[in-house]
Short mmCIF file of C-alpha atoms in Angstrom, two decimals:
data_model
loop_
_atom_site.label_atom_id
_atom_site.label_comp_id
_atom_site.label_asym_id
_atom_site.label_seq_id
_atom_site.Cartn_x
_atom_site.Cartn_y
_atom_site.Cartn_z
CA MET A 1 23.53 9.42 -17.09
CA ARG A 2 24.81 6.74 -13.86
CA ALA A 3 22.31 4.23 -13.22
CA ALA A 4 22.04 0.77 -11.43
CA VAL A 5 21.28 -1.87 -13.28
CA VAL A 6 19.94 -5.60 -11.92
CA THR A 7 20.93 -8.62 -14.11
CA LYS A 8 20.01 -12.22 -12.28
CA GLY A 9 19.83 -10.58 -9.04
CA GLU A 10 23.17 -8.90 -9.15
CA PHE A 11 23.71 -4.91 -8.98
CA ARG A 12 26.21 -2.74 -11.00
CA VAL A 13 26.33 0.82 -11.17
CA GLU A 14 26.80 1.98 -15.18
CA GLU A 15 26.77 4.72 -17.43
CA LEU A 16 23.89 4.71 -19.28
CA PRO A 17 22.45 7.41 -22.59
CA THR A 18 20.01 9.59 -21.73
CA PRO A 19 16.97 8.64 -21.94
CA VAL A 20 14.70 10.28 -24.44
CA PRO A 21 10.55 11.34 -23.34
CA GLY A 22 8.05 9.51 -26.53
CA ARG A 23 4.98 11.17 -27.13
CA GLY A 24 3.55 12.42 -24.43
CA GLN A 25 6.73 11.82 -21.70
CA VAL A 26 8.29 13.58 -19.59
CA LEU A 27 12.14 13.69 -18.73
CA ILE A 28 12.52 14.01 -15.08
CA ASP A 29 16.04 14.76 -12.68
CA VAL A 30 16.04 12.09 -10.23
CA VAL A 31 15.96 13.73 -7.24
CA ARG A 32 14.87 10.54 -4.31
CA CYS A 33 14.10 6.98 -4.79
CA GLY A 34 12.73 4.82 -2.39
CA ILE A 35 13.27 0.90 -2.29
CA CYS A 36 9.82 -0.66 -2.30
CA GLY A 37 9.96 -4.03 -1.05
CA SER A 38 8.38 -5.36 -4.08
CA ASP A 39 12.26 -4.68 -5.22
CA LEU A 40 13.35 -6.80 -2.96
CA HIS A 41 11.09 -9.45 -4.84
CA ALA A 42 11.48 -8.10 -8.68
CA ARG A 43 15.86 -8.57 -7.65
CA VAL A 44 15.26 -12.57 -6.24
CA HIS A 45 12.18 -13.47 -8.05
CA CYS A 46 11.23 -11.97 -11.16
CA ASP A 47 10.66 -14.78 -13.23
CA GLU A 48 8.00 -16.12 -10.85
CA LEU A 49 6.42 -12.42 -10.98
CA ALA A 50 6.27 -12.38 -14.55
CA GLU A 51 4.35 -15.32 -14.98
CA LEU A 52 1.77 -13.94 -12.30
CA ALA A 53 1.74 -11.09 -14.44
CA ALA A 54 0.95 -12.55 -17.33
CA ALA A 55 -1.86 -15.03 -16.34
CA THR A 56 -3.41 -11.88 -14.91
CA GLY A 57 -2.62 -9.91 -18.56
CA TYR A 58 0.37 -8.10 -18.36
CA GLY A 59 3.19 -9.71 -20.52
CA HIS A 60 5.86 -7.14 -20.11
CA PHE A 61 7.31 -7.80 -16.28
CA MET A 62 10.68 -8.14 -16.10
CA ARG A 63 12.76 -11.43 -16.21
CA SER A 64 16.43 -12.26 -14.84
CA ALA A 65 18.19 -12.75 -17.40
CA GLN A 66 17.44 -8.63 -18.70
CA SER A 67 19.26 -5.78 -17.47
CA VAL A 68 16.71 -3.21 -15.71
CA VAL A 69 16.96 0.16 -13.87
CA LEU A 70 14.67 -0.97 -10.87
CA GLY A 71 13.05 2.15 -8.94
CA HIS A 72 8.80 3.01 -8.92
CA GLU A 73 8.62 5.73 -5.92
CA PHE A 74 10.48 8.79 -6.95
CA SER A 75 10.51 12.20 -6.45
CA GLY A 76 12.78 14.70 -9.27
CA THR A 77 12.40 17.78 -11.10
CA VAL A 78 11.10 18.44 -15.03
CA VAL A 79 13.74 18.59 -17.01
CA ASP A 80 12.60 18.01 -21.09
CA TYR A 81 9.64 17.02 -23.02
CA GLY A 82 8.68 14.81 -25.46
CA PRO A 83 6.31 15.86 -28.90
CA GLY A 84 2.85 16.24 -27.74
CA CYS A 85 2.85 17.57 -24.51
CA ARG A 86 1.41 20.58 -22.83
CA LYS A 87 4.96 21.57 -21.15
CA ARG A 88 2.56 21.70 -18.40
CA TRP A 89 5.76 23.14 -16.07
CA ARG A 90 8.84 24.86 -16.56
CA PRO A 91 12.26 23.12 -15.88
CA GLY A 92 13.17 22.64 -12.57
CA THR A 93 9.92 22.54 -10.86
CA PRO A 94 9.95 19.51 -8.38
CA VAL A 95 7.41 16.74 -9.11
CA VAL A 96 6.18 13.27 -8.68
CA ALA A 97 4.36 10.72 -10.81
CA LEU A 98 3.04 7.92 -11.03
CA PRO A 99 5.59 4.74 -12.44
CA ILE A 100 3.69 3.75 -15.36
CA GLN A 101 4.47 4.51 -18.96
CA ARG A 102 2.51 4.07 -22.15
CA GLN A 103 4.12 3.37 -25.69
CA GLY A 104 1.18 2.95 -28.41
CA ARG A 105 -1.31 1.96 -26.27
CA GLN A 106 0.86 -0.62 -24.25
CA PRO A 107 1.09 0.20 -20.59
CA HIS A 108 4.59 -0.61 -19.07
CA LEU A 109 5.48 -0.24 -15.43
CA THR A 110 8.46 1.61 -14.56
CA GLY A 111 11.25 0.26 -12.84
CA LEU A 112 9.23 -3.48 -13.64
CA SER A 113 9.91 -3.30 -17.15
CA VAL A 114 13.30 -3.72 -19.04
CA ALA A 115 11.55 -1.13 -21.62
CA ALA A 116 10.45 1.48 -18.48
CA PRO A 117 13.61 2.10 -16.54
CA GLY A 118 13.22 3.03 -13.06
CA GLY A 119 14.34 5.77 -10.63
CA TYR A 120 17.54 3.55 -9.88
CA ALA A 121 18.44 6.52 -12.22
CA GLU A 122 19.81 10.36 -12.56
CA GLN A 123 17.12 10.74 -15.39
CA VAL A 124 13.59 9.15 -15.38
CA VAL A 125 11.11 9.22 -18.20
CA VAL A 126 7.47 9.85 -16.93
CA GLN A 127 4.03 10.38 -18.08
CA GLU A 128 2.96 14.15 -18.46
CA SER A 129 -0.72 13.41 -17.75
CA MET A 130 0.48 11.06 -14.50
CA THR A 131 2.83 13.65 -13.41
CA PHE A 132 1.63 16.22 -10.70
CA PRO A 133 4.06 19.39 -9.31
CA VAL A 134 4.90 19.39 -5.71
CA PRO A 135 3.11 21.68 -4.03
CA ASN A 136 3.36 23.62 -0.27
CA GLY A 137 7.29 23.25 -0.90
CA LEU A 138 7.12 19.74 -0.11
CA SER A 139 10.78 18.04 0.45
CA ALA A 140 11.76 15.34 -2.29
CA GLU A 141 11.75 12.86 0.45
CA LEU A 142 8.97 13.32 1.81
CA ALA A 143 7.58 13.63 -2.17
CA ALA A 144 9.00 10.24 -2.48
CA LEU A 145 7.30 8.79 -0.15
CA THR A 146 3.49 9.38 -2.12
CA GLU A 147 3.25 5.74 -3.52
CA PRO A 148 4.10 3.97 -1.39
CA MET A 149 1.35 6.31 1.05
CA ALA A 150 -0.90 6.08 -2.30
CA VAL A 151 -0.91 2.46 -1.72
CA ALA A 152 -1.73 2.79 2.32
CA TRP A 153 -4.41 4.76 1.11
CA HIS A 154 -5.80 2.69 -1.31
CA ALA A 155 -5.84 0.19 1.26
CA VAL A 156 -7.79 2.19 3.87
CA ARG A 157 -10.12 3.57 1.00
CA LYS A 158 -11.29 0.23 -0.19
CA SER A 159 -11.94 -1.17 3.47
CA ARG A 160 -14.67 1.41 4.02
CA ILE A 161 -13.55 1.73 7.16
CA GLY A 162 -15.99 3.71 9.59
CA ARG A 163 -14.29 6.14 12.40
CA ARG A 164 -15.75 4.16 15.36
CA ARG A 165 -14.73 0.41 13.68
CA THR A 166 -11.21 -0.61 15.60
CA ALA A 167 -8.28 -1.30 12.39
CA PHE A 168 -6.31 -4.10 13.08
CA VAL A 169 -2.81 -4.02 11.39
CA ILE A 170 -1.27 -7.02 10.83
CA GLY A 171 2.97 -6.75 10.15
CA CYS A 172 4.38 -3.35 10.36
CA GLY A 173 6.97 -3.44 7.77
CA PRO A 174 7.06 -0.55 5.32
CA ILE A 175 3.92 -0.65 3.87
CA GLY A 176 2.01 -1.52 7.32
CA LEU A 177 3.52 1.59 8.72
CA ALA A 178 2.05 3.43 5.96
CA VAL A 179 -1.75 1.56 6.69
CA VAL A 180 -1.36 2.86 10.09
CA SER A 181 -1.06 6.26 9.23
CA MET A 182 -3.10 6.30 6.95
CA LEU A 183 -5.95 5.03 9.19
CA LYS A 184 -5.03 8.00 11.75
CA ALA A 185 -5.27 10.35 8.91
CA ALA A 186 -8.96 9.06 7.91
CA GLY A 187 -10.23 9.61 11.85
CA VAL A 188 -9.89 5.80 13.37
CA ARG A 189 -10.11 6.13 16.58
CA THR A 190 -8.58 2.88 17.55
CA VAL A 191 -5.77 1.52 15.36
CA VAL A 192 -3.65 -1.47 16.73
CA ALA A 193 -0.90 -2.47 15.35
CA SER A 194 1.33 -5.83 15.38
CA ASP A 195 4.62 -7.06 14.69
CA LEU A 196 7.20 -9.50 16.16
CA SER A 197 9.87 -6.44 15.86
CA PRO A 198 10.28 -3.99 18.69
CA ARG A 199 12.27 -1.77 16.37
CA ARG A 200 8.98 -1.88 13.93
CA ARG A 201 6.33 -2.26 16.69
CA ASP A 202 8.14 1.73 17.98
CA LEU A 203 7.75 3.00 14.31
CA ALA A 204 3.83 1.70 14.20
CA ARG A 205 3.71 4.15 18.10
CA ARG A 206 5.76 6.94 15.86
CA CYS A 207 2.55 6.73 12.95
CA GLY A 208 -0.51 7.04 15.52
CA ALA A 209 -0.56 3.46 16.14
CA ASP A 210 -3.14 3.56 19.95
CA VAL A 211 -2.04 -0.05 20.95
CA VAL A 212 1.19 -1.52 19.78
CA VAL A 213 1.71 -5.31 20.28
CA ASP A 214 3.92 -8.10 20.34
CA PRO A 215 2.25 -11.16 19.30
CA ALA A 216 5.17 -13.55 20.64
CA VAL A 217 3.64 -12.20 24.02
CA ALA A 218 -0.23 -11.10 23.57
CA SER A 219 -2.91 -11.52 21.24
CA PRO A 220 -3.47 -8.16 19.06
CA TRP A 221 -7.10 -9.27 19.54
CA ASP A 222 -7.44 -9.16 23.15
CA ALA A 223 -5.66 -5.45 23.12
CA THR A 224 -8.53 -3.43 23.30
CA PRO A 225 -12.26 -3.34 25.39
CA ARG A 226 -14.51 -5.45 22.72
CA THR A 227 -16.78 -2.66 20.84
CA SER A 228 -19.38 -5.76 19.64
CA ARG A 229 -21.32 -8.05 21.22
CA ILE A 230 -20.35 -10.71 18.95
CA SER A 231 -17.41 -13.32 19.71
CA GLY A 232 -18.82 -16.40 18.38
CA ALA A 233 -21.54 -18.35 15.78
CA THR A 234 -24.10 -18.41 18.74
CA ASP A 235 -23.75 -14.41 19.13
CA ILE A 236 -24.39 -14.10 15.12
CA LEU A 237 -27.49 -16.33 15.66
CA ASN A 238 -29.05 -13.88 18.89
CA LEU A 239 -28.36 -11.07 17.19
CA GLY A 240 -31.35 -12.09 14.40
CA PHE A 241 -33.71 -13.29 17.99
CA ASP A 242 -32.99 -9.91 19.90
CA ALA A 243 -33.47 -7.34 16.74
CA MET A 244 -36.99 -9.44 16.00
CA GLU A 245 -37.83 -9.62 19.52
CA ARG A 246 -37.52 -6.10 19.79
CA LEU A 247 -39.15 -5.01 16.21
CA ARG A 248 -42.15 -6.53 16.68
CA ARG A 249 -43.00 -5.19 20.03
CA ILE A 250 -43.95 -2.26 17.03
CA PRO A 251 -47.22 -2.74 15.98
CA LYS A 252 -47.62 -2.69 12.22
CA LEU A 253 -44.06 -1.86 11.77
CA PRO A 254 -42.48 -2.66 8.63
CA TRP A 255 -39.28 -3.93 9.92
CA TRP A 256 -37.70 -5.56 6.96
CA TYR A 257 -37.52 -2.12 5.53
CA LEU A 258 -34.97 -1.71 8.11
CA PHE A 259 -33.07 -4.58 7.47
CA ARG A 260 -32.66 -3.28 3.45
CA ALA A 261 -31.25 -0.32 4.97
CA ALA A 262 -28.78 -1.65 6.89
CA HIS A 263 -28.11 -3.97 3.64
CA THR A 264 -27.75 -0.56 1.55
CA PHE A 265 -25.33 1.22 3.90
CA ASP A 266 -23.32 -1.36 4.97
CA GLN A 267 -24.89 -0.86 7.93
CA GLY A 268 -24.27 -3.55 11.17
CA PRO A 269 -22.08 -4.27 14.22
CA ASN A 270 -19.64 -3.10 15.36
CA THR A 271 -16.81 -5.55 14.51
CA PRO A 272 -13.13 -4.73 13.54
CA VAL A 273 -11.09 -4.06 10.17
CA ILE A 274 -8.46 -6.23 9.74
CA PHE A 275 -5.02 -4.96 7.90
CA GLU A 276 -3.29 -8.21 6.94
CA CYS A 277 0.46 -6.97 5.89
CA VAL A 278 2.65 -9.42 6.49
CA GLY A 279 2.05 -11.42 2.89
CA VAL A 280 3.57 -14.92 3.95
CA PRO A 281 1.96 -18.12 3.88
CA GLY A 282 -0.03 -19.22 7.05
CA ILE A 283 -0.97 -15.72 7.91
CA LEU A 284 -4.23 -15.59 6.02
CA ASP A 285 -5.75 -18.26 7.95
CA GLN A 286 -3.77 -17.36 11.31
CA ILE A 287 -6.45 -14.23 10.58
CA LEU A 288 -9.85 -15.77 9.83
CA THR A 289 -9.09 -18.81 12.67
CA ALA A 290 -8.60 -15.78 15.40
CA ALA A 291 -10.85 -12.78 13.88
CA PRO A 292 -13.80 -12.07 15.35
CA PRO A 293 -16.84 -12.85 14.11
CA MET A 294 -18.27 -10.43 10.73
CA SER A 295 -14.93 -9.02 10.56
CA ARG A 296 -13.78 -7.46 7.24
CA VAL A 297 -10.37 -8.61 6.37
CA VAL A 298 -8.50 -6.13 3.74
CA VAL A 299 -5.18 -8.50 2.40
CA VAL A 300 -2.74 -5.88 1.94
CA GLY A 301 0.78 -7.70 2.08
CA VAL A 302 1.74 -9.96 -1.46
CA CYS A 303 2.24 -13.44 -0.62
CA MET A 304 4.35 -15.15 -3.27
CA GLN A 305 4.03 -18.35 -2.60
CA PRO A 306 0.42 -20.99 -2.49
CA ASP A 307 -1.15 -20.71 0.28
CA VAL A 308 -4.06 -22.68 1.86
CA ILE A 309 -6.72 -21.08 3.94
CA HIS A 310 -9.90 -23.15 5.39
CA PRO A 311 -13.21 -21.28 3.90
CA ALA A 312 -15.53 -23.44 5.98
CA THR A 313 -13.99 -20.76 8.89
CA ALA A 314 -14.60 -18.00 7.45
CA ILE A 315 -17.88 -19.12 5.48
CA ASN A 316 -19.46 -19.79 9.49
CA LYS A 317 -17.87 -16.42 11.00
CA GLU A 318 -19.30 -15.09 7.92
CA ILE A 319 -16.11 -13.29 7.58
CA GLU A 320 -15.47 -10.93 4.06
CA LEU A 321 -11.85 -10.64 2.04
CA ARG A 322 -11.21 -7.81 0.15
CA PHE A 323 -7.76 -7.85 -1.55
CA VAL A 324 -6.37 -4.70 -3.08
CA LEU A 325 -3.73 -3.56 -5.47
CA GLY A 326 -1.82 -0.21 -6.28
CA TYR A 327 -4.06 3.11 -6.81
CA ASP A 328 -5.94 5.15 -8.90
CA PRO A 329 -4.65 8.76 -10.20
CA GLY A 330 -7.00 10.10 -7.87
CA GLU A 331 -6.02 8.87 -4.51
CA PHE A 332 -2.17 9.74 -5.77
CA ARG A 333 -2.70 13.29 -5.86
CA ASP A 334 -4.95 13.20 -3.11
CA THR A 335 -1.88 11.55 -0.93
CA LEU A 336 0.58 13.76 -2.30
CA HIS A 337 -1.28 16.83 -0.89
CA MET A 338 -2.04 15.14 2.43
CA ILE A 339 1.55 14.95 2.68
CA ALA A 340 2.09 18.23 2.09
CA ASP A 341 -0.87 19.86 4.23
CA GLY A 342 0.50 17.69 6.94
CA THR A 343 -2.74 15.86 7.07
CA VAL A 344 -0.05 12.40 7.01
CA ASP A 345 3.19 12.52 8.32
CA PRO A 346 4.94 9.94 6.59
CA SER A 347 8.59 10.96 7.82
CA PRO A 348 8.81 8.07 10.43
CA LEU A 349 9.05 5.56 7.85
CA VAL A 350 12.58 6.92 6.39
CA THR A 351 15.25 4.71 8.55
CA GLY A 352 18.22 5.83 5.96
CA THR A 353 19.71 7.27 2.36
CA VAL A 354 22.72 6.08 0.18
CA GLY A 355 23.58 6.75 -3.36
CA LEU A 356 23.86 4.82 -6.49
CA ASP A 357 26.78 2.61 -5.05
CA GLY A 358 25.33 1.65 -2.06
CA ILE A 359 22.14 -0.30 -2.90
CA ASP A 360 23.50 -3.62 -2.91
CA ALA A 361 24.49 -2.61 1.25
CA ALA A 362 20.62 -0.76 1.36
CA PHE A 363 19.30 -4.09 -0.02
CA GLY A 364 20.91 -6.06 2.74
CA ALA A 365 20.38 -4.58 5.21
CA LEU A 366 16.28 -3.90 4.27
CA ALA A 367 16.77 -7.85 4.87
CA SER A 368 16.77 -7.58 8.49
CA PRO A 369 13.43 -6.00 10.03
CA ASP A 370 15.31 -4.36 13.42
CA HIS A 371 16.96 -1.42 11.73
CA HIS A 372 15.58 0.16 8.74
CA ALA A 373 12.16 0.50 7.45
CA LYS A 374 12.40 2.74 3.87
CA ILE A 375 15.64 3.62 2.37
CA LEU A 376 15.87 6.47 -0.21
CA ILE A 377 18.13 6.73 -2.79
CA ASP A 378 20.05 9.42 -3.30
CA PRO A 379 21.70 9.25 -7.10
CA ARG A 380 23.89 12.14 -6.65
CA SER A 381 24.80 10.82 -3.26
CA THR A 382 28.43 9.02 -2.18
CA ALA A 383 26.92 7.55 0.50
CA THR A 384 27.65 2.97 0.46
CA ALA A 385 25.74 2.85 3.82
CA PRO A 386 22.37 3.22 5.26
#
């Protein structure tokens, strides 16, 4: 099969042996594969990523000296099965799969490990237990977006945002745009999207953002009327005074049970939920400094460099920080069906398609935020420019 192989940051298209599915694995023909921001990082910073992965217990991340087939956002059709499979689907069935394989008890990240070649190829091996048939005649292009949209759905779910809380999405690259889409799919009434790029702001509107802000011109925090009376530490303290004065007007009321219930059900002031989708040094501290008190900040962007924050700022404002990564199989399956039944439309993210010979040009195009969001690879296309 033909595949795009990267070694020391350089791509070349090679003829590789047809992959052989192992026990519990399925061989699929790749129809579309998305280029992810983590692929852009891995191309040039994989050694740093590997050290970080090793520090957290995963020792098989790709290294720059290795020859690796990238690609973990793919859709395809069933070709053949390895031993020990239930053979759930006929050959030719459209499927998507979580980009993870297991060899014995050792997991490998598909497209990010030399032991698990990815979807920048005509064929890829997936785990049968992590594979799902594509429903409702969904196109291969949109099915391939299941993986990045699942990342966004996981972030939205972990945020525990209610429909009436305002969401701020800081950074409208592919993941930021996916978060905007998933917030609207979840019924969040007001989504504010902020990005310096006019192109990305336009895509954010198409993804459903209610308010779009150029942070070089205006502050996203002032873009909507405040839904909470809390704007500083004084307001937090007065909130306690006001609540106690009202509650103690009622004789014999066990008011402390109300506080316990509020904690149990995570009820409190209607403060915003902020999704950091930039992932560059300094942005998190900027958010902690500018965000309203008692906000919840969900860190989705992956910052690869050391960063500095002022914890006392977050402490004094009682800002909650949540870090998110990936998704679980249930979220992946649910995302696929949300796309297939029209609950969410990720089509605005797709801005170009190339063949294997166009991957290097696609990576170059994605270095600029002014034209493309998500470029897909069609392994059988001859297109060399997105």
